Amino acid sequence: MESFWEKELKEHKEFEKIKNNLNVSVCIIGGGIMGLTTAYYLSKKVSVAVVEKDRLCSGTSGRTTGKITSQHGVFYNYLIESKGKEFAQKYLEANEQAISNIEKIIQETKGNCDFEREDSYVFTRQETLVDKIKKEQASIDKIEKDKSEFIKQIPLPLEIAGAVKFKNQAQFHPIKYAYTLAEKIMDNNGRIFENSKVEKIKRENGKYVVFVNRNKITADYVVIATRYPIVNVPGYHFLKMYQSTSYAIVADVKKELFDGMYINLEVPNISFRTIKDGDKRLLLAVGFDYKTGTDELRDGYQRLETVVRKMYPDAEVLYKWSAEDCISLDKIPYIGELSTIKPNMYLATGFNKWGMTSSNIAANIIADEILGNENKYKEVFKSTRLEPIKNRQEVGNMLKEVNKSLIVSRFKIPKSELKDVKIGEGKIINIDNRKIGVYKAQTGEIYKVKPYCTHLGCELHFNNVDKTWECPCHGSKFTYDGKSIEVPSNKDLKIK
Ligand code: FES
């Protein structure tokens, strides 16, 4: 489903597909905000090419909340306790710097990105959680005095028990910002290619050769900016992250809306902000996250609508979509080298749903690495830090699935096996010990796929709300007829 932001894509001409071989200093894979920001910084100094498999921002960047904030839920108390005060201070500083950097880029480029400075709030409606909110505020105070405030009321039409207010944060229109960056990259003689899918990356004679639509980009450096790395080994980031999907709705509430950006502390989290739509203000609500590929909270759109209607009974829902993001083990993004044994290849991933500031931090760290500049935040986000494997059972399942025969021979499914598959639903059926993924369209047509993920072979689940096949291991998604739509998998499912 198209997001509110994605309607902006219609205002822009598509960038060309790659048609020739190319030599550049840096090849950036992924045309979301992180990839474009990296290209923006680098294109001032060296030659760059950005390759995007679809349109710009067709992944998470086009479905984000567009909040640009250093307040990442209740986070600074956790950071001080687990990593120390100095670390937490640097994390905050890096994020505050990122907000200023984005503002500066918009001012310099005179971009129209609906950028607005707003306060940001984490609130709770439960008395039992007020202490946690107070502790968070006290932790922020230790790092930066006067940045935050504990309050008992907020401008949202909700009774709350307490909130921590983070001052002077920001919000914008992510796709308008992306095109501001793209324009500057082109002015700097950078190249941008849309509908250009990377097939493989090879190392040849001390350079990288990136194969895209049967053409080759030869580059000294490669930056993987695909939200989830498309390179599995080395790096092994698939053992250090999982993907989470959130639901989003945009509503016209037929009333005056509030200032500020909000998220609650209790689970499920729901985030609120307003967005400009011509002369109007609309409400964006995002939440009811679930681990991709599992059966939790599949009716998220309905639940969000119920929450919004309680606040604004006349609300009319105009847009619905879902968005995926990578959650790292320690809740800190992985930014920098892919691996110590793979020189000149960089990545940024694990943004934990706070991708707008994280992508600017990542772009600066990676551009500094490539240009040989020191960056004082690089150790905080170091991508090669060692953490324990997240979930042994998951790793076991994954290996089991990888070893499974992926061969399902072409045959007709007996009608009797299909009678339990309802219109608009998908499921896996077992025939002679072979599994087939089946989806029954509104027209009654049956689509059949091999229900194994083309990343590392895990068995897929069908999401009956979004009509997608989802992988519970690392969160790849495929359309009901098998087209790969979300990384890490880059290949379509085999169709039966
Ligand atoms: Fe890794 Fe599916 S996303 S096995």
Coordinates of C-alpha atoms and ligand atoms in Angstrom, one line a residue:
M1 CA 0.0 0.0 0.0
E2 CA 1.3 3.4 -0.9
S3 CA 2.4 5.6 2.0
F4 CA 1.5 9.3 2.4
W5 CA 5.1 10.3 1.6
E6 CA 5.3 8.1 -1.6
K7 CA 2.7 10.2 -3.4
E8 CA 5.5 12.8 -3.7
L9 CA 7.3 10.3 -6.1
K10 CA 4.8 11.2 -8.8
E11 CA 6.1 14.8 -8.8
H12 CA 9.6 13.5 -9.9
K13 CA 10.8 12.0 -13.1
E14 CA 12.4 8.6 -12.8
F15 CA 16.2 8.5 -12.9
E16 CA 17.5 6.3 -15.8
K17 CA 18.3 2.7 -15.5
I18 CA 22.0 1.9 -15.7
K19 CA 22.8 1.1 -19.3
N20 CA 26.6 1.1 -19.5
N21 CA 29.7 0.0 -17.6
L22 CA 31.0 2.7 -15.3
N23 CA 34.1 3.5 -13.2
V24 CA 33.6 5.5 -10.0
S25 CA 35.4 6.0 -6.7
V26 CA 32.3 5.0 -4.6
C27 CA 29.4 2.8 -5.5
I28 CA 26.5 3.2 -3.1
I29 CA 23.9 0.4 -3.1
G30 CA 20.5 1.7 -2.0
G31 CA 18.7 4.9 -2.8
G32 CA 17.1 5.6 0.6
I33 CA 18.0 8.6 2.8
M34 CA 21.2 7.0 4.1
G35 CA 22.5 6.2 0.7
L36 CA 21.6 9.6 -0.7
T37 CA 23.1 11.5 2.3
T38 CA 26.4 9.5 1.9
A39 CA 26.4 10.3 -1.8
Y40 CA 25.6 14.0 -1.1
Y41 CA 28.7 14.3 1.2
L42 CA 31.0 12.3 -1.0
S43 CA 30.0 13.8 -4.3
K44 CA 31.5 17.1 -3.2
K45 CA 35.0 15.4 -3.4
V46 CA 34.9 12.2 -5.3
S47 CA 32.9 10.4 -8.1
V48 CA 29.9 8.5 -6.9
A49 CA 27.1 6.3 -8.3
V50 CA 23.9 5.4 -6.4
V51 CA 22.1 2.3 -7.5
E52 CA 18.5 1.7 -6.4
K53 CA 16.6 -1.5 -7.4
D54 CA 13.2 0.4 -7.4
R55 CA 12.5 4.1 -7.1
L56 CA 14.3 6.3 -4.6
C57 CA 13.0 5.8 -1.0
S58 CA 10.9 2.8 -2.0
G59 CA 12.1 1.0 1.2
T60 CA 11.9 2.2 4.8
S61 CA 12.8 5.8 4.0
G62 CA 9.5 6.2 2.1
R63 CA 7.5 4.7 5.0
T64 CA 9.2 6.3 8.0
T65 CA 7.6 8.6 10.6
G66 CA 9.9 11.4 9.4
K67 CA 10.8 12.3 13.0
I68 CA 14.3 13.6 13.4
T69 CA 15.0 13.1 17.0
S70 CA 17.7 12.3 19.6
Q71 CA 14.9 10.9 21.9
H72 CA 14.8 7.2 21.0
G73 CA 12.1 6.1 23.4
V74 CA 13.3 5.7 26.9
F75 CA 17.0 5.1 26.1
Y76 CA 19.5 7.2 27.9
N77 CA 19.1 5.5 31.3
Y78 CA 19.7 2.1 29.5
L79 CA 22.8 3.6 27.7
I80 CA 24.4 5.0 30.9
E81 CA 23.8 1.7 32.7
S82 CA 25.0 -0.5 29.9
K83 CA 27.8 1.6 28.3
G84 CA 28.6 4.4 30.7
K85 CA 28.0 8.1 30.8
E86 CA 30.6 9.1 28.3
F87 CA 29.3 6.7 25.7
A88 CA 25.7 8.0 26.3
Q89 CA 26.9 11.6 26.0
K90 CA 28.5 10.9 22.7
Y91 CA 25.4 9.1 21.4
L92 CA 23.3 12.1 22.3
E93 CA 25.8 14.5 20.8
A94 CA 26.0 12.5 17.6
N95 CA 22.2 12.6 17.2
E96 CA 21.9 16.3 18.1
Q97 CA 24.6 17.0 15.5
A98 CA 22.6 15.0 13.0
I99 CA 19.5 17.1 13.5
S100 CA 21.6 20.3 12.9
N101 CA 23.3 18.7 9.9
I102 CA 19.9 17.9 8.2
E103 CA 18.7 21.5 9.0
K104 CA 21.9 22.9 7.5
I105 CA 21.6 20.8 4.3
I106 CA 18.0 22.0 3.8
Q107 CA 19.1 25.6 4.4
E108 CA 22.1 25.3 2.0
T109 CA 20.2 23.6 -0.7
K110 CA 17.1 25.8 -0.2
G111 CA 15.1 22.6 -0.2
N112 CA 11.4 22.5 0.5
C113 CA 11.2 19.6 2.9
D114 CA 8.5 20.7 5.4
F115 CA 11.2 20.8 8.0
E116 CA 9.9 22.0 11.4
R117 CA 11.5 22.2 14.8
E118 CA 9.3 20.5 17.3
D119 CA 9.6 19.2 20.9
S120 CA 9.5 15.4 21.2
Y121 CA 7.8 13.5 24.1
V122 CA 7.8 10.0 25.5
F123 CA 4.7 9.5 27.7
T124 CA 3.1 6.9 29.8
R125 CA -0.6 6.4 30.8
Q126 CA 0.4 4.0 33.6
E127 CA 1.2 5.2 37.1
T128 CA 3.5 2.2 37.6
L129 CA 5.7 3.4 34.7
V130 CA 6.1 7.0 36.0
D131 CA 9.3 6.1 37.9
K132 CA 10.9 4.9 34.7
I133 CA 10.1 8.1 32.9
K134 CA 11.5 10.1 35.8
K135 CA 14.7 8.0 35.8
E136 CA 15.1 8.6 32.1
Q137 CA 14.7 12.4 32.6
A138 CA 17.3 12.3 35.4
S139 CA 19.7 10.3 33.2
I140 CA 19.3 12.9 30.3
D141 CA 20.0 15.6 32.9
K142 CA 23.3 14.0 33.8
I143 CA 24.4 14.1 30.2
E144 CA 23.0 17.5 29.2
K145 CA 21.3 19.9 31.6
D146 CA 18.1 21.6 30.4
K147 CA 17.7 19.3 27.4
S148 CA 14.7 17.6 28.9
E149 CA 11.8 18.1 31.4
F150 CA 9.5 15.8 33.3
I151 CA 5.9 16.9 32.8
K152 CA 2.4 15.7 33.7
Q153 CA 0.4 17.0 30.8
I154 CA 1.0 17.0 27.0
P155 CA -0.7 18.7 24.1
L156 CA -2.1 15.3 22.8
P157 CA -5.8 14.8 23.7
L158 CA -5.0 12.0 26.2
E159 CA -4.9 11.7 30.0
I160 CA -1.3 10.7 30.9
A161 CA 0.6 9.8 34.1
G162 CA 3.8 11.5 33.1
A163 CA 6.1 12.3 30.2
V164 CA 9.7 13.3 29.4
K165 CA 9.9 16.2 27.0
F166 CA 13.0 16.5 24.7
K167 CA 13.4 20.0 23.5
N168 CA 14.0 21.4 20.0
Q169 CA 13.9 18.2 17.9
A170 CA 12.5 18.2 14.3
Q171 CA 10.3 16.5 11.7
F172 CA 10.1 16.7 7.9
H173 CA 8.9 15.1 4.7
P174 CA 11.4 12.3 4.0
I175 CA 10.9 12.1 0.2
K176 CA 11.0 15.8 -0.4
Y177 CA 14.3 15.7 1.5
A178 CA 15.6 12.8 -0.5
Y179 CA 15.0 14.7 -3.8
T180 CA 16.7 17.7 -2.4
L181 CA 19.7 15.5 -1.8
A182 CA 19.4 13.9 -5.2
E183 CA 19.4 17.2 -7.0
K184 CA 22.6 18.3 -5.2
I185 CA 24.3 14.9 -6.0
M186 CA 23.5 15.5 -9.7
D187 CA 24.8 19.1 -9.5
N188 CA 28.0 17.6 -8.1
N189 CA 28.2 15.2 -11.1
G190 CA 27.2 12.2 -9.1
R191 CA 25.2 9.5 -10.9
I192 CA 21.8 8.1 -9.7
F193 CA 20.2 5.0 -11.2
E194 CA 16.7 3.7 -10.4
N195 CA 15.2 0.4 -11.3
S196 CA 18.8 -1.0 -11.2
K197 CA 19.2 -4.1 -9.2
V198 CA 22.5 -5.3 -7.9
E199 CA 23.1 -9.0 -8.8
K200 CA 26.5 -9.6 -7.3
I201 CA 29.6 -7.9 -6.1
K202 CA 33.1 -9.2 -6.9
R203 CA 36.6 -8.2 -5.9
E204 CA 38.9 -7.9 -8.9
N205 CA 42.4 -6.4 -9.1
G206 CA 42.0 -4.5 -5.8
K207 CA 38.7 -3.0 -6.8
Y208 CA 35.0 -3.9 -6.5
V209 CA 33.0 -4.8 -9.5
V210 CA 29.2 -4.4 -8.8
F211 CA 27.0 -6.2 -11.4
V212 CA 23.8 -4.3 -12.0
N213 CA 21.3 -5.0 -14.8
R214 CA 24.1 -6.8 -16.8
N215 CA 26.4 -3.8 -16.5
K216 CA 29.4 -3.4 -14.3
I217 CA 30.3 -0.5 -11.9
T218 CA 34.0 -0.7 -11.0
A219 CA 34.6 1.2 -7.7
D220 CA 37.3 1.6 -5.1
Y221 CA 34.7 1.6 -2.3
V222 CA 31.3 0.1 -1.9
V223 CA 28.7 1.4 0.6
I224 CA 25.8 -1.0 1.4
A225 CA 22.8 1.2 2.2
T226 CA 20.0 -1.3 1.9
R227 CA 18.6 -1.2 5.4
Y228 CA 19.5 -4.8 5.8
P229 CA 22.9 -5.7 4.3
I230 CA 22.6 -7.7 1.1
V231 CA 26.0 -9.3 1.8
N232 CA 25.8 -12.1 4.3
V233 CA 29.4 -13.1 4.7
P234 CA 31.7 -11.8 6.1
G235 CA 29.9 -9.4 8.5
Y236 CA 27.3 -12.0 9.6
H237 CA 24.8 -9.2 10.5
F238 CA 22.0 -11.7 10.0
L239 CA 23.1 -13.2 13.3
K240 CA 23.0 -9.8 15.1
M241 CA 19.6 -8.4 14.1
Y242 CA 16.0 -9.1 13.5
Q243 CA 13.4 -7.1 11.5
S244 CA 10.3 -5.6 12.9
T245 CA 7.3 -4.4 11.0
S246 CA 5.1 -1.4 12.1
Y247 CA 1.8 -0.3 10.9
A248 CA 1.0 3.3 9.9
I249 CA -2.1 5.3 9.2
V250 CA -2.7 8.9 8.2
A251 CA -6.0 10.5 9.1
D252 CA -7.9 13.7 8.6
V253 CA -9.2 14.2 12.1
K254 CA -11.4 17.2 11.1
K255 CA -10.1 19.2 14.1
E256 CA -7.2 21.3 15.0
L257 CA -4.1 19.2 15.7
F258 CA -1.4 19.4 18.3
D259 CA 2.3 20.6 18.2
G260 CA 5.1 18.1 18.9
M261 CA 5.9 14.5 18.3
Y262 CA 5.0 11.7 20.7
I263 CA 5.5 8.0 21.5
N264 CA 4.2 6.1 24.5
L265 CA 6.4 3.9 26.7
E266 CA 4.1 1.0 27.3
V267 CA 3.8 -1.9 24.8
P268 CA 2.4 -1.6 22.2
N269 CA 4.2 1.6 21.3
I270 CA 2.3 4.1 19.2
S271 CA 4.0 7.2 17.7
F272 CA 2.1 10.4 16.7
R273 CA 3.0 13.4 14.7
T274 CA 1.3 15.8 12.4
I275 CA 2.1 16.3 8.7
K276 CA 1.4 19.1 6.3
D277 CA -0.8 18.3 3.3
G278 CA -1.3 21.6 1.4
D279 CA -3.2 23.9 3.8
K280 CA -4.3 21.0 6.0
R281 CA -2.7 19.2 8.9
L282 CA -3.1 15.4 9.0
L283 CA -2.4 13.0 11.8
L284 CA 0.2 10.2 11.4
A285 CA 0.0 7.3 13.8
V286 CA 2.5 4.4 13.7
G287 CA 2.8 1.4 15.9
F288 CA 1.6 -2.1 16.9
D289 CA 5.0 -3.5 15.8
Y290 CA 5.5 -7.2 15.3
K291 CA 8.6 -9.3 14.5
T292 CA 8.3 -9.9 10.8
G293 CA 7.2 -13.3 9.8
T294 CA 5.4 -14.1 13.1
D295 CA 1.7 -14.1 13.7
E296 CA 1.6 -11.3 16.3
L297 CA -0.7 -8.3 15.9
R298 CA -1.8 -8.8 12.4
D299 CA -4.7 -6.5 12.7
G300 CA -2.5 -3.5 13.4
Y301 CA -4.3 -1.1 11.0
Q302 CA -7.6 -1.7 12.7
R303 CA -6.1 -1.3 16.2
L304 CA -4.4 2.0 15.1
E305 CA -7.7 3.3 13.7
T306 CA -9.5 2.5 17.0
V307 CA -6.8 4.4 19.0
V308 CA -7.1 7.4 16.7
R309 CA -10.9 7.4 16.8
K310 CA -10.9 7.4 20.6
M311 CA -8.9 10.7 20.4
Y312 CA -10.7 12.1 17.4
P313 CA -14.1 10.4 16.8
D314 CA -14.6 12.0 13.3
A315 CA -11.2 10.9 12.0
E316 CA -11.2 9.7 8.4
V317 CA -8.3 7.3 7.5
L318 CA -6.7 8.3 4.2
Y319 CA -3.6 6.2 4.0
K320 CA -2.4 2.9 5.4
W321 CA 1.0 1.2 5.1
S322 CA 3.5 -0.9 6.9
A323 CA 7.2 -0.3 7.3
E324 CA 10.1 -2.6 8.3
D325 CA 13.2 -1.8 10.3
C326 CA 16.2 -3.7 11.7
I327 CA 16.7 -4.1 15.4
S328 CA 20.2 -4.5 16.6
L329 CA 21.2 -6.6 19.6
D330 CA 22.3 -3.7 21.8
K331 CA 19.9 -1.2 20.2
I332 CA 22.7 0.8 18.7
P333 CA 23.1 1.0 14.9
Y334 CA 26.0 -0.8 13.2
I335 CA 27.9 1.7 11.1
G336 CA 31.3 1.4 9.4
E337 CA 33.3 -1.4 7.9
L338 CA 31.3 -4.5 6.8
S339 CA 34.1 -6.6 8.2
T340 CA 37.8 -6.2 9.1
I341 CA 38.6 -8.7 6.4
K342 CA 36.7 -7.0 3.6
P343 CA 38.5 -3.7 2.9
N344 CA 36.8 -0.6 1.6
M345 CA 33.3 -2.0 2.0
Y346 CA 31.0 -0.1 4.4
L347 CA 27.5 -0.5 5.7
A348 CA 24.9 1.1 8.0
T349 CA 22.1 -1.0 9.5
G350 CA 20.2 -1.7 12.7
F351 CA 18.6 1.8 13.0
N352 CA 16.0 0.5 15.5
K353 CA 13.3 2.7 14.0
W354 CA 15.2 5.9 14.5
G355 CA 16.6 6.1 11.0
M356 CA 16.5 9.8 10.2
T357 CA 19.2 10.9 12.7
S358 CA 21.0 7.5 12.4
S359 CA 21.2 7.8 8.6
N360 CA 22.9 11.2 8.8
I361 CA 25.3 9.9 11.5
A362 CA 26.1 6.9 9.2
A363 CA 26.6 9.1 6.2
N364 CA 29.1 11.3 8.0
I365 CA 31.0 8.4 9.6
I366 CA 31.3 6.5 6.3
A367 CA 32.1 9.6 4.2
D368 CA 34.8 10.5 6.7
E369 CA 36.3 6.9 6.6
I370 CA 36.4 7.1 2.8
L371 CA 37.9 10.6 2.7
G372 CA 40.4 9.8 5.4
N373 CA 38.9 12.2 8.0
E374 CA 38.7 11.5 11.7
N375 CA 35.1 11.1 13.0
K376 CA 34.7 11.3 16.8
Y377 CA 31.5 9.1 16.9
K378 CA 32.7 6.2 14.9
E379 CA 33.6 4.0 17.9
V380 CA 30.1 4.4 19.4
F381 CA 28.5 2.8 16.3
K382 CA 31.3 0.5 15.2
S383 CA 29.8 -2.1 13.0
T384 CA 32.2 -4.9 13.8
R385 CA 31.7 -4.9 17.5
L386 CA 31.1 -8.4 18.9
E387 CA 27.9 -9.3 20.5
P388 CA 26.5 -12.8 21.4
I389 CA 24.2 -14.5 18.9
K390 CA 20.7 -13.3 19.5
N391 CA 18.7 -16.4 19.5
R392 CA 20.1 -19.9 19.3
Q393 CA 16.8 -21.5 18.4
E394 CA 16.5 -19.1 15.5
V395 CA 20.0 -19.9 14.3
G396 CA 19.2 -23.7 14.6
N397 CA 16.0 -23.3 12.6
M398 CA 17.7 -21.3 10.0
L399 CA 20.5 -23.9 9.5
K400 CA 17.9 -26.7 9.4
E401 CA 15.9 -24.8 6.7
V402 CA 19.0 -24.0 4.7
N403 CA 19.8 -27.7 4.5
K404 CA 16.3 -28.6 3.5
S405 CA 15.8 -29.6 -0.1
L406 CA 14.3 -26.6 -1.8
I407 CA 13.1 -28.6 -4.7
V408 CA 9.4 -28.9 -5.1
S409 CA 8.6 -30.4 -8.4
R410 CA 6.0 -28.9 -10.7
F411 CA 2.7 -30.5 -10.2
K412 CA -1.0 -29.7 -9.8
I413 CA -2.4 -29.3 -6.4
P414 CA -5.5 -31.4 -6.0
K415 CA -8.6 -29.3 -5.6
S416 CA -9.4 -30.9 -2.2
E417 CA -6.2 -29.4 -0.8
L418 CA -7.3 -25.9 -1.8
K419 CA -10.7 -26.0 -0.3
D420 CA -9.5 -24.6 3.1
V421 CA -7.7 -21.7 1.4
K422 CA -10.0 -18.7 1.6
I423 CA -10.2 -15.9 -1.0
G424 CA -7.6 -13.2 -0.2
E425 CA -5.6 -15.6 2.1
G426 CA -2.4 -17.5 1.8
K427 CA -1.1 -20.6 3.5
I428 CA 1.4 -23.4 3.2
I429 CA 0.0 -26.8 2.2
N430 CA 1.6 -30.1 2.5
I431 CA 1.4 -32.6 -0.3
D432 CA 3.4 -35.8 -0.3
N433 CA 5.8 -34.2 2.3
R434 CA 6.4 -31.3 0.0
K435 CA 5.3 -27.8 1.0
I436 CA 3.7 -25.3 -1.4
G437 CA 2.9 -21.7 -0.6
V438 CA -0.6 -21.0 -2.0
Y439 CA -2.5 -17.7 -2.3
K440 CA -6.0 -17.4 -3.5
A441 CA -6.7 -14.0 -5.2
Q442 CA -10.1 -12.2 -5.2
T443 CA -10.6 -13.5 -8.8
G444 CA -10.2 -17.1 -7.5
E445 CA -6.9 -17.4 -9.2
I446 CA -4.3 -19.5 -7.3
Y447 CA -0.7 -18.4 -7.0
K448 CA 1.9 -21.0 -6.0
V449 CA 5.4 -20.4 -4.7
K450 CA 8.2 -22.4 -3.0
P451 CA 7.6 -21.2 0.5
Y452 CA 11.3 -20.9 1.4
C453 CA 13.2 -17.6 1.7
T454 CA 15.7 -16.9 -1.0
H455 CA 18.0 -15.3 1.6
L456 CA 19.0 -18.4 3.7
G457 CA 16.2 -20.8 3.2
C458 CA 13.8 -20.3 6.2
E459 CA 10.2 -21.3 5.8
L460 CA 7.9 -18.3 5.1
H461 CA 4.7 -17.2 6.8
F462 CA 1.8 -15.5 4.9
N463 CA 0.6 -12.1 6.2
N464 CA -3.1 -12.0 5.3
V465 CA -3.3 -8.3 6.0
D466 CA -0.6 -7.0 3.7
K467 CA -0.8 -10.1 1.4
T468 CA 2.9 -10.8 1.6
W469 CA 5.1 -13.8 2.3
E470 CA 7.3 -12.9 5.3
C471 CA 10.5 -14.6 6.6
P472 CA 10.6 -15.0 10.4
C473 CA 14.4 -15.4 10.4
H474 CA 15.7 -12.0 9.1
G475 CA 12.5 -10.4 7.8
S476 CA 12.6 -10.6 4.0
K477 CA 9.3 -10.0 2.4
F478 CA 7.8 -11.1 -1.0
T479 CA 4.5 -10.3 -2.7
Y480 CA 1.9 -13.1 -2.8
D481 CA 3.2 -14.0 -6.3
G482 CA 6.8 -14.2 -5.1
K483 CA 8.4 -10.9 -6.0
S484 CA 11.2 -9.9 -3.6
I485 CA 10.2 -6.6 -1.9
E486 CA 12.2 -6.3 1.3
V487 CA 15.8 -7.1 1.9
P488 CA 18.0 -9.0 2.9
S489 CA 16.7 -11.3 0.2
N490 CA 17.2 -9.8 -3.2
K491 CA 15.8 -12.7 -5.3
D492 CA 12.2 -13.6 -6.1
L493 CA 10.7 -16.8 -4.9
K494 CA 10.6 -19.7 -7.2
I495 CA 7.1 -19.9 -8.7
K496 CA 5.3 -23.2 -9.0
Ligands
FES1 FE1 17.2 -14.6 6.0 FE2 14.8 -15.2 5.2 S1 15.5 -13.3 5.5 S2 16.4 -16.6 5.7

